[in-house]
């Protein structure tokens, strides 16, 4: 689903096996084969996403990872919902949301969280 989309990020998680399940099975990312103890690497588009174990995970309030989803945002949203992922909505920001997808002037975007609460984002740009 996202393995051909461009990303660039490093994400801290508390449980590496739970993260491996989410990023591999839920998001469909393929390991890059560069794993070392406590670190997972995933190839996403032309870049790599690094997920590492941290005893002191503190998710931020902004996007930790962003993928360019192109015209696939709606299909990605549907795939995520089908896998039990909750799409985030931010009513305080005044966004027009329908089933977790924000649309405005030809732009589409979704937000969701990994098991540690890191905010992940896909947009149509």
PDB file of N, CA, C and O in Angstrom, residues 4 13 19 26 31 36-37 41 45 59-60 70 81 117 123:
ATOM      1  N   UNK A   4       5.589   2.202  -2.206  1.00  0.00           N
ATOM      2  CA  UNK A   4       6.097   2.957  -3.347  1.00  0.00           C
ATOM      3  C   UNK A   4       5.970   4.464  -3.150  1.00  0.00           C
ATOM      4  O   UNK A   4       6.202   5.228  -4.067  1.00  0.00           O
ATOM      5  N   UNK A  13       9.786   3.916  19.006  1.00  0.00           N
ATOM      6  CA  UNK A  13       8.701   3.056  19.471  1.00  0.00           C
ATOM      7  C   UNK A  13       9.126   2.358  20.755  1.00  0.00           C
ATOM      8  O   UNK A  13      10.321   2.190  21.007  1.00  0.00           O
ATOM      9  N   UNK A  19       5.753  -2.801  16.697  1.00  0.00           N
ATOM     10  CA  UNK A  19       6.003  -1.869  15.596  1.00  0.00           C
ATOM     11  C   UNK A  19       6.246  -2.623  14.293  1.00  0.00           C
ATOM     12  O   UNK A  19       5.747  -2.227  13.236  1.00  0.00           O
ATOM     13  N   UNK A  26       0.330  -4.080   8.778  1.00  0.00           N
ATOM     14  CA  UNK A  26      -0.766  -3.127   8.620  1.00  0.00           C
ATOM     15  C   UNK A  26      -0.506  -2.156   7.474  1.00  0.00           C
ATOM     16  O   UNK A  26      -1.372  -1.929   6.634  1.00  0.00           O
ATOM     17  N   UNK A  31      10.667  -4.698   4.768  1.00  0.00           N
ATOM     18  CA  UNK A  31      11.949  -4.421   5.425  1.00  0.00           C
ATOM     19  C   UNK A  31      13.047  -4.209   4.391  1.00  0.00           C
ATOM     20  O   UNK A  31      13.080  -4.868   3.353  1.00  0.00           O
ATOM     21  N   UNK A  36      19.301  -3.749  12.531  1.00  0.00           N
ATOM     22  CA  UNK A  36      20.314  -4.040  13.538  1.00  0.00           C
ATOM     23  C   UNK A  36      19.567  -4.130  14.867  1.00  0.00           C
ATOM     24  O   UNK A  36      18.376  -3.825  14.933  1.00  0.00           O
ATOM     25  N   UNK A  37      20.228  -4.526  15.914  1.00  0.00           N
ATOM     26  CA  UNK A  37      19.569  -4.697  17.200  1.00  0.00           C
ATOM     27  C   UNK A  37      18.841  -3.426  17.615  1.00  0.00           C
ATOM     28  O   UNK A  37      19.452  -2.371  17.762  1.00  0.00           O
ATOM     29  N   UNK A  41      14.560  -1.107   9.504  1.00  0.00           N
ATOM     30  CA  UNK A  41      14.602  -0.235   8.341  1.00  0.00           C
ATOM     31  C   UNK A  41      13.584  -0.688   7.318  1.00  0.00           C
ATOM     32  O   UNK A  41      13.400  -1.886   7.094  1.00  0.00           O
ATOM     33  N   UNK A  45       9.305   4.079  -1.198  1.00  0.00           N
ATOM     34  CA  UNK A  45       9.617   4.900  -2.362  1.00  0.00           C
ATOM     35  C   UNK A  45      11.121   4.945  -2.550  1.00  0.00           C
ATOM     36  O   UNK A  45      11.801   3.930  -2.530  1.00  0.00           O
ATOM     37  N   UNK A  59       5.662  10.648  21.755  1.00  0.00           N
ATOM     38  CA  UNK A  59       5.195  11.080  20.440  1.00  0.00           C
ATOM     39  C   UNK A  59       4.926  12.579  20.421  1.00  0.00           C
ATOM     40  O   UNK A  59       4.451  13.155  21.399  1.00  0.00           O
ATOM     41  N   UNK A  60       5.228  13.192  19.301  1.00  0.00           N
ATOM     42  CA  UNK A  60       4.986  14.618  19.145  1.00  0.00           C
ATOM     43  C   UNK A  60       3.546  14.898  18.761  1.00  0.00           C
ATOM     44  O   UNK A  60       2.731  13.989  18.607  1.00  0.00           O
ATOM     45  N   UNK A  70      -0.311  10.710  -3.730  1.00  0.00           N
ATOM     46  CA  UNK A  70      -0.843  10.994  -5.060  1.00  0.00           C
ATOM     47  C   UNK A  70      -2.354  10.822  -5.093  1.00  0.00           C
ATOM     48  O   UNK A  70      -3.063  11.254  -4.191  1.00  0.00           O
ATOM     49  N   UNK A  81      -8.649   1.642   7.108  1.00  0.00           N
ATOM     50  CA  UNK A  81      -9.878   1.399   7.880  1.00  0.00           C
ATOM     51  C   UNK A  81     -10.200  -0.087   7.907  1.00  0.00           C
ATOM     52  O   UNK A  81     -10.589  -0.622   8.942  1.00  0.00           O
ATOM     53  N   UNK A 117       1.512   6.048  19.168  1.00  0.00           N
ATOM     54  CA  UNK A 117       0.939   7.377  19.080  1.00  0.00           C
ATOM     55  C   UNK A 117       1.665   8.339  18.159  1.00  0.00           C
ATOM     56  O   UNK A 117       1.316   9.522  18.103  1.00  0.00           O
ATOM     57  N   UNK A 123      -0.729  12.367   1.995  1.00  0.00           N
ATOM     58  CA  UNK A 123      -1.406  13.454   1.288  1.00  0.00           C
ATOM     59  C   UNK A 123      -1.273  13.267  -0.216  1.00  0.00           C
ATOM     60  O   UNK A 123      -0.484  12.442  -0.693  1.00  0.00           O
TER      61      UNK A 123
END
